[in-house]
């Protein structure tokens, strides 16, 4: 389908400001999502690029990432209908001798992604429109870095929203309340899950809802630079404080995806040297060959957000502490003996 994507990228370009082809399968333009920018009309931080057989979109200003189809849909819905039809026809020809259902499924899976997030409000947008909104006050109180707010969404009726994606709650819905939505994307920018985090005492504190069951529950894969050291933390919110980090969201740190990063990953488990389960896991990861962080004794807080909030340690300092307290192999084994308080 690459030739169709290529054709529609060119057509879409006539609707985009500062659109320019940089080289084969790479275009640059002013991102229509963030305005890019309101003060400087020459800014162009949106890109269309190739991944295998499709084209994807990424804005280096606001972080907007999706496939080409979703950007076309956003900019010109009539052009989008033509695009879907043409892809469908091409698929139908290709699969002619077999079943005709397959190309329909392929077209459908390619237009799915941002539909999940469409009914939500981006929190950075809310911050501009209504700085006094409780959801914005919450981000400020938690000291979540301002440049990461665009990754977070707000669902005023979180159960209704969830049911629109996957029928999780029995109708009629009871105990409806707002939650913060943290979407998970694949490397290619496809939303496959989200975490819904309570603002108050609602239980459970967070739900993680998978839209695509085949994906591992790893947060932040779409923003990782694989050429650099990757920090693997427990929670998505913690990962927002640490550059180039991903979160396992309460699952094991040793999944196939993370095992593939063994040489460049630093595992940063919650700081609980007295928790039998965590200590046992950490020792196992050392044996597998991972680099692991063992926080020094003077750090009493359990996780990164807590260190920022109650330890008064800046995210830069935390990164420094992690780097100087990360060990691997025999050295890690020796440090583990002293660190383990169980
Ligand atoms: Zn943008």
Coordinates of C-alpha atoms and ligand atoms in Angstrom, one line a residue, residues 31 33-34 36 59 61-64, ligand 1:
X31 CA 1.8 20.5 12.3
X33 CA -2.6 19.8 15.5
X34 CA -0.6 22.2 17.6
X36 CA 3.3 24.9 14.9
X59 CA 5.2 16.1 15.3
X61 CA 6.6 19.9 18.9
X62 CA 3.4 18.5 20.4
X63 CA 4.2 14.8 20.1
X64 CA 1.2 14.0 17.9
Ligands
LIG1 ZN1 2.3 19.4 16.6

